[in-house]
XYZ file of C-alpha atoms in Angstrom:
485
model
C -43.157 -63.093 12.219
C -42.838 -61.948 15.440
C -44.464 -64.156 17.074
C -42.598 -67.457 15.427
C -39.126 -65.791 16.738
C -40.873 -65.391 20.456
C -41.568 -68.532 20.516
C -38.624 -69.276 19.349
C -37.167 -67.510 22.178
C -38.780 -69.399 24.728
C -38.549 -72.727 23.145
C -34.335 -72.162 23.298
C -34.696 -70.912 26.953
C -36.310 -73.448 28.168
C -33.841 -75.998 26.424
C -31.179 -73.578 28.530
C -33.027 -74.063 31.302
C -32.806 -77.685 31.133
C -29.855 -78.048 30.397
C -28.920 -75.942 33.606
C -30.847 -78.067 35.630
C -29.342 -80.946 34.215
C -25.975 -80.080 34.857
C -26.854 -79.047 38.394
C -28.663 -82.755 38.879
C -25.233 -83.942 37.799
C -22.790 -81.683 40.399
C -25.136 -81.871 42.997
C -27.425 -84.574 43.139
C -25.416 -87.408 41.183
C -22.000 -86.169 42.269
C -21.728 -89.068 44.916
C -21.900 -91.850 42.863
C -20.339 -90.415 40.111
C -17.552 -89.333 42.192
C -17.244 -93.404 43.933
C -18.150 -95.204 40.376
C -14.961 -97.018 39.670
C -14.868 -96.327 36.313
C -14.064 -92.736 37.314
C -10.186 -92.043 38.043
C -10.416 -88.446 38.715
C -10.569 -88.550 42.247
C -7.887 -91.411 42.953
C -5.493 -89.217 40.324
C -6.420 -86.233 42.330
C -5.752 -88.352 45.738
C -2.283 -89.470 44.671
C -1.456 -85.580 43.435
C 0.407 -84.593 46.265
C 2.242 -85.667 48.830
C 0.923 -87.821 51.741
C 1.412 -86.317 55.343
C 3.552 -88.166 57.747
C 3.482 -90.604 60.646
C 6.582 -89.388 63.402
C 8.342 -91.354 65.723
C 10.507 -89.601 68.354
C 9.806 -85.995 66.577
C 10.949 -87.906 63.301
C 9.142 -88.997 60.272
C 8.990 -92.769 59.080
C 7.242 -92.001 55.930
C 7.628 -89.671 53.284
C 6.271 -89.302 49.488
C 8.336 -90.372 45.886
C 7.565 -88.208 43.003
C 6.613 -91.133 40.105
C 5.989 -88.579 37.632
C 3.507 -91.128 36.655
C -0.425 -90.529 36.419
C -0.450 -91.752 39.980
C 1.953 -89.510 40.829
C 3.056 -89.672 44.465
C 4.092 -93.201 46.021
C 4.350 -94.054 49.469
C 8.011 -94.033 51.094
C 9.089 -95.692 54.509
C 12.499 -95.436 56.335
C 13.252 -98.944 58.760
C 10.092 -99.978 56.946
C 10.341 -103.049 58.734
C 10.911 -101.907 62.228
C 7.865 -99.709 62.051
C 5.412 -101.510 59.516
C 3.409 -102.883 62.616
C 2.600 -99.549 63.129
C 2.521 -97.686 60.292
C 0.998 -100.672 57.839
C 1.113 -99.800 54.345
C -0.284 -97.216 51.830
C -0.773 -98.985 48.720
C -1.962 -97.465 45.043
C -3.145 -101.698 44.480
C -4.070 -102.752 47.861
C -5.527 -100.043 50.129
C -4.133 -98.987 53.501
C -3.789 -100.630 56.823
C -3.237 -99.938 60.939
C -2.111 -96.187 61.294
C -2.338 -95.466 57.590
C -5.754 -96.807 57.225
C -7.417 -95.518 60.646
C -5.906 -92.011 59.873
C -6.154 -91.508 55.997
C -8.423 -88.770 55.925
C -5.519 -86.227 57.701
C -2.503 -88.113 56.170
C -4.191 -87.879 52.539
C -5.501 -84.498 53.289
C -9.163 -84.817 52.564
C -10.447 -84.529 56.203
C -12.840 -81.630 56.448
C -10.718 -80.315 59.706
C -7.468 -79.533 57.401
C -10.269 -77.262 55.359
C -10.806 -74.103 56.864
C -13.171 -72.800 54.076
C -15.141 -75.946 52.465
C -17.274 -74.393 49.608
C -14.122 -72.065 48.252
C -12.516 -75.310 48.193
C -15.326 -76.888 46.243
C -15.258 -73.647 43.816
C -11.462 -73.480 43.181
C -11.075 -77.318 43.534
C -7.970 -76.412 45.512
C -6.507 -79.485 47.851
C -5.626 -79.603 51.013
C -1.733 -80.565 52.418
C -2.189 -83.872 54.027
C -1.524 -83.622 57.542
C 0.934 -85.762 60.126
C 0.370 -88.416 62.905
C 2.766 -88.333 65.875
C 2.983 -91.652 67.514
C 3.673 -92.273 71.250
C 6.293 -94.483 70.582
C 9.859 -94.602 71.763
C 12.329 -94.504 69.057
C 15.038 -96.453 71.206
C 12.705 -98.999 72.984
C 11.479 -100.013 69.213
C 14.633 -100.474 67.806
C 15.602 -102.579 70.820
C 12.583 -104.600 70.492
C 13.061 -105.215 67.310
C 16.824 -105.767 67.448
C 16.152 -108.580 70.591
C 13.969 -110.742 68.347
C 16.608 -110.908 65.994
C 14.164 -111.932 63.142
C 12.870 -114.926 64.917
C 8.881 -115.332 65.128
C 7.188 -113.541 67.936
C 6.320 -109.973 69.111
C 7.125 -107.502 71.660
C 4.516 -104.978 73.341
C 5.521 -102.093 75.888
C 3.263 -99.388 77.473
C 3.658 -96.662 79.442
C 1.758 -97.995 82.695
C 0.222 -94.677 84.305
C -0.721 -93.016 80.990
C -1.519 -96.396 78.365
C 0.768 -95.036 75.981
C 1.932 -97.454 73.627
C 6.278 -97.516 73.723
C 6.996 -100.052 71.435
C 4.911 -102.515 69.074
C 7.169 -104.999 67.294
C 6.334 -107.949 65.459
C 8.583 -110.529 63.694
C 9.445 -111.693 60.924
C 8.560 -108.270 59.037
C 8.377 -106.859 55.827
C 8.858 -103.389 54.014
C 5.563 -101.942 53.181
C 7.290 -99.279 50.507
C 7.283 -102.522 48.132
C 3.518 -102.475 47.796
C 3.059 -98.622 47.413
C 3.064 -98.390 43.775
C 1.320 -99.818 40.718
C 3.711 -102.099 38.878
C 3.971 -105.640 37.914
C 6.924 -105.628 41.328
C 4.285 -104.558 43.476
C 1.677 -107.321 42.857
C 4.965 -109.664 42.449
C 6.047 -108.357 46.112
C 2.497 -109.045 47.477
C 1.765 -112.216 46.033
C 5.342 -113.176 47.534
C 4.459 -111.615 51.080
C 0.780 -113.633 51.071
C 2.691 -117.329 49.922
C 5.341 -116.687 52.680
C 4.494 -119.006 55.244
C 6.471 -117.333 57.649
C 3.423 -114.207 57.478
C 5.560 -111.274 57.083
C 2.485 -109.039 57.043
C 0.732 -110.727 60.113
C 0.938 -108.144 63.316
C 1.817 -110.698 65.775
C 1.909 -107.869 68.226
C -2.259 -106.970 68.246
C -3.514 -109.740 65.844
C -2.045 -112.931 66.903
C -3.001 -114.275 70.132
C -0.929 -117.186 71.806
C -1.596 -119.263 75.412
C 0.099 -116.978 77.631
C 0.968 -120.072 79.605
C 2.628 -119.357 83.131
C 2.645 -115.476 82.475
C -1.408 -115.792 83.016
C -0.709 -116.623 86.541
C -0.424 -112.785 87.068
C -4.182 -112.941 86.548
C -4.853 -115.709 88.942
C -2.927 -114.612 91.672
C -4.743 -111.322 91.507
C -8.281 -112.858 91.212
C -6.974 -115.388 94.618
C -5.782 -112.611 96.566
C -8.986 -110.415 95.593
C -11.067 -113.252 96.114
C -9.464 -113.944 99.735
C -8.896 -117.598 99.008
C -5.360 -116.290 99.625
C -4.887 -114.104 102.672
C -1.112 -114.817 103.254
C 1.268 -115.056 100.458
C 3.307 -116.781 102.839
C 1.167 -119.266 104.069
C 0.836 -122.758 103.074
C -1.431 -123.579 99.812
C -2.995 -127.219 100.525
C -1.975 -128.208 96.912
C -1.017 -131.638 96.331
C 1.718 -132.732 93.619
C 0.352 -133.586 91.178
C -2.948 -132.702 91.309
C -5.643 -134.605 89.968
C -8.048 -132.423 87.589
C -11.516 -132.353 88.793
C -13.733 -135.250 87.698
C -11.075 -136.603 85.796
C -8.197 -139.316 86.215
C -5.552 -136.985 84.549
C -2.674 -135.638 86.946
C -1.186 -132.218 86.200
C 2.498 -132.123 87.288
C 5.161 -129.887 87.795
C 8.341 -129.354 85.826
C 10.321 -128.945 89.227
C 10.910 -130.024 92.593
C 9.309 -128.533 95.903
C 5.505 -127.545 94.637
C 3.965 -129.437 96.742
C 1.843 -127.564 99.182
C 4.106 -124.244 98.447
C 2.711 -121.158 99.590
C 1.714 -118.422 96.734
C 5.016 -116.363 97.041
C 7.259 -119.739 96.209
C 4.819 -121.177 93.642
C 4.649 -117.930 91.885
C 8.736 -117.591 92.190
C 8.886 -121.077 90.392
C 5.737 -121.375 88.744
C 4.378 -123.934 89.899
C 1.520 -125.474 87.741
C -0.145 -127.943 90.705
C -0.763 -124.595 93.248
C -2.549 -122.313 90.474
C -4.246 -125.009 88.894
C -5.986 -125.442 92.142
C -6.487 -121.623 93.608
C -8.212 -120.862 90.162
C -10.700 -124.196 91.374
C -10.880 -122.752 94.177
C -12.127 -119.145 93.214
C -14.140 -120.104 90.919
C -14.762 -119.458 87.230
C -17.291 -116.080 88.140
C -14.166 -114.609 89.977
C -11.554 -115.834 87.474
C -13.856 -114.390 84.888
C -14.401 -111.366 86.348
C -10.676 -110.690 86.820
C -9.620 -111.914 83.850
C -12.497 -109.272 81.921
C -11.351 -106.410 84.505
C -7.753 -107.292 82.653
C -9.376 -106.989 78.942
C -9.713 -110.194 78.208
C -12.920 -111.209 75.934
C -12.913 -107.338 74.864
C -13.751 -106.939 71.602
C -13.189 -103.289 71.335
C -10.013 -102.234 72.231
C -8.530 -99.990 69.573
C -5.185 -98.457 69.551
C -6.824 -96.715 67.283
C -6.776 -99.927 65.213
C -8.207 -102.918 66.212
C -6.729 -105.802 68.626
C -7.815 -108.844 68.427
C -9.709 -110.041 71.324
C -7.780 -112.054 73.945
C -10.265 -115.041 75.446
C -10.996 -116.306 78.733
C -13.438 -119.144 78.602
C -16.538 -118.416 80.950
C -17.732 -121.852 79.811
C -15.553 -124.174 81.280
C -16.308 -126.926 83.781
C -14.207 -127.117 86.801
C -10.857 -129.085 85.026
C -10.966 -126.917 82.021
C -10.603 -123.849 84.832
C -7.355 -125.609 86.228
C -6.093 -126.094 82.572
C -7.497 -121.942 82.081
C -5.646 -120.942 85.368
C -2.177 -121.899 84.098
C -2.713 -120.164 80.735
C -3.390 -123.402 78.816
C -6.901 -124.744 77.430
C -9.097 -121.908 75.256
C -6.840 -119.049 77.310
C -5.403 -117.113 75.051
C -3.756 -113.400 74.615
C -2.160 -110.980 72.519
C 1.358 -109.561 73.514
C -0.468 -106.486 74.149
C -2.784 -107.479 76.465
C -0.213 -109.060 78.691
C 1.595 -105.780 78.686
C -1.588 -104.416 79.792
C -1.458 -107.080 82.703
C 1.904 -106.066 83.666
C 0.826 -102.567 83.523
C -1.872 -103.068 85.960
C 0.243 -104.467 88.412
C 2.444 -101.565 88.264
C 0.192 -98.938 88.422
C -1.173 -99.885 91.702
C -3.918 -101.845 90.158
C -5.230 -99.406 87.907
C -5.261 -100.185 83.837
C -5.359 -97.133 81.353
C -6.510 -98.715 78.137
C -3.448 -98.358 75.815
C -3.243 -95.889 72.876
C -0.881 -95.088 70.082
C -1.528 -91.471 68.736
C -0.347 -88.512 70.591
C -1.611 -86.176 68.489
C -2.747 -85.392 64.575
C -1.521 -82.003 63.329
C -1.833 -79.946 60.117
C 0.907 -79.799 57.602
C 2.131 -76.664 59.503
C 2.388 -78.296 62.737
C -0.613 -77.077 64.216
C -2.828 -79.536 66.270
C -5.878 -80.957 65.190
C -6.432 -83.521 67.876
C -4.908 -84.870 70.991
C -6.562 -87.754 72.781
C -4.871 -88.058 75.542
C -4.756 -90.655 78.400
C -7.617 -92.572 78.027
C -10.280 -93.587 81.185
C -8.497 -95.587 83.804
C -10.514 -98.296 85.586
C -9.440 -100.570 88.636
C -8.787 -104.067 88.059
C -7.665 -105.072 91.719
C -7.598 -103.903 95.075
C -4.733 -101.776 95.435
C -3.414 -104.300 98.750
C -3.394 -106.925 95.932
C -1.249 -104.870 93.483
C 1.392 -104.478 95.973
C 1.382 -108.286 97.075
C 1.608 -108.587 93.416
C 4.680 -106.435 92.404
C 6.269 -108.285 95.470
C 5.842 -111.856 94.191
C 6.908 -110.464 90.540
C 10.030 -108.566 92.111
C 10.782 -111.990 93.300
C 11.127 -113.666 90.110
C 13.274 -111.467 88.916
C 15.722 -111.597 92.066
C 15.343 -114.826 93.029
C 13.431 -116.817 90.470
C 12.658 -118.023 86.908
C 13.059 -114.388 85.734
C 17.115 -113.111 86.487
C 17.823 -112.601 83.639
C 15.233 -109.572 83.029
C 17.574 -107.836 85.833
C 18.804 -103.956 85.421
C 21.203 -103.124 87.668
C 19.822 -99.647 89.342
C 15.847 -100.150 88.638
C 13.418 -102.633 90.382
C 12.217 -104.714 88.068
C 9.071 -107.087 88.136
C 8.489 -110.338 85.893
C 6.839 -113.936 85.273
C 8.210 -116.111 83.187
C 5.883 -118.426 81.084
C 6.449 -121.377 78.321
C 3.298 -122.539 76.577
C 2.353 -125.428 75.267
C 0.446 -125.777 72.198
C -0.295 -127.994 69.297
C -1.566 -131.299 69.204
C -0.885 -133.310 72.192
C 1.091 -130.168 73.102
C 3.930 -131.425 70.307
C 4.678 -127.653 68.793
C 7.690 -125.853 70.040
C 6.449 -123.852 73.285
C 6.427 -120.375 72.886
C 8.538 -118.842 75.014
C 6.634 -115.763 76.996
C 8.466 -113.431 79.624
C 6.249 -110.043 80.928
C 7.467 -107.633 83.156
C 7.330 -103.682 84.492
C 10.844 -101.728 85.345
C 10.896 -98.812 87.710
C 14.254 -96.680 87.826
C 16.183 -95.958 91.197
C 14.982 -92.046 90.760
C 11.518 -92.187 88.835
C 8.339 -91.967 91.299
C 6.182 -94.714 89.568
C 7.112 -97.493 86.645
C 7.943 -96.252 83.649
C 7.410 -99.279 81.163
C 5.447 -102.582 81.216
C 6.508 -105.440 78.319
C 5.412 -108.276 77.044
C 7.689 -110.652 75.018
C 6.939 -113.696 73.279
C 8.841 -115.714 71.032
C 6.955 -118.753 69.103
C 10.581 -120.763 67.495
C 12.231 -120.440 71.125
C 14.525 -123.514 72.539
C 12.727 -126.844 72.843
C 13.298 -126.800 76.074
C 9.849 -127.379 78.156
C 10.798 -125.557 81.519
C 9.853 -122.352 82.701
C 13.408 -121.117 82.539
C 12.750 -121.399 78.721
C 10.658 -118.063 78.683
C 13.399 -116.280 81.506
C 16.674 -117.473 79.008
C 14.641 -116.509 75.671
C 12.257 -114.134 76.187
C 13.496 -112.218 79.267
C 16.720 -110.526 77.640
C 14.631 -109.133 74.982
C 12.020 -107.572 77.774
C 15.339 -106.309 79.206
C 16.824 -104.417 76.672
C 13.378 -102.961 75.996
C 13.061 -101.692 79.422
C 16.563 -100.444 79.823
C 15.987 -98.457 76.340
C 12.746 -96.474 77.907
C 14.456 -96.170 81.269
C 17.701 -94.265 79.525
C 15.633 -92.454 77.670
């Protein structure tokens, strides 16, 4: 009888061991697959069971969390949602995350291991760390000035600090309220459908995800390439440029909007934006040197991140001479984001050195302790210092007596370049109005801000003055906001 009891006890012990092994297998080996199984809602419920960390601008939160008292308890809220949507993106219980809400989701949701000083203890107790915060580089006044300046018109504004690469403003218009997408109700679904069906594309981040023909603002790049290559050695010497200019190998004649461009010196041609002069300069510089200069400014770089990805700006390196002439005046296949053109202006303002732009100053714990502080990114020399000095002079002339006088600021030195970019079949679309600029206060040791503005639905006037009349006042307001801060 004792033997039977002993056998039964051993069998029960084996069953117990088997149960323990299976439990360990499920909890350790299969934990990952179970956690990520779509049918398992425990992870999702835990994710929304606590407030999300905040995104800060100028020391104040532009995000928050609302207790819905539902199973997915906390929903994201936004202060001035449309103003900051191109920076924050959205955090939705139904549609995921975008922009900063996406790139820093682990910090904001509290799931990043750096927020957990004792991970094994937290795993044992099932405790969750509170979400951390993301501190941006934005200048609140500059952001507001850019948004108000666009006034709901289609377009975008990007502003950076030339010496560091800090993004000071990033605005896209028309915009949307990301708070409409936070929950999981039928109203959220309707908002999602409405925003995606809107022909004005309010969820498109035009500042970093939309490329445009930069038009005459690209002449900053062409002029820098011509000076660096030695094609132009004296900005006041005639350039031997005909008006009109026959595109090489074709019968197509390129003309100017105004008079006085024939044989114009670089200074005058830049001031009044002579297409013929810059088309010929681009051809004289050649594809290789034009492409090298454009790439130094950031064109053709698919890896730009701020930290979310930026659509690559492009300069076609496979063009023939006629196409190169058009590319050199910001047409043909040349495309740029507003952020890229702000980088162009910043490189000129910073003596030819370009800092890669960045948007996050630091991340912190819920208590305010710093987790990471990326700081300024590496610098690269885009053009010779002497070339940058000439380019600053040329851009200043545009504002003092050329097409960009609407960008002038009393008590400050401002350089700029206007642009009107043709597009559409047969250039039938309403031209895009551009203005790129930089500003330095009289008491500032160096330029404080570089700005790029593009307005899609500007006046149909096709003269260069369109950029100065429509986009320059917006850039001026942004620059004033930074200089006054």
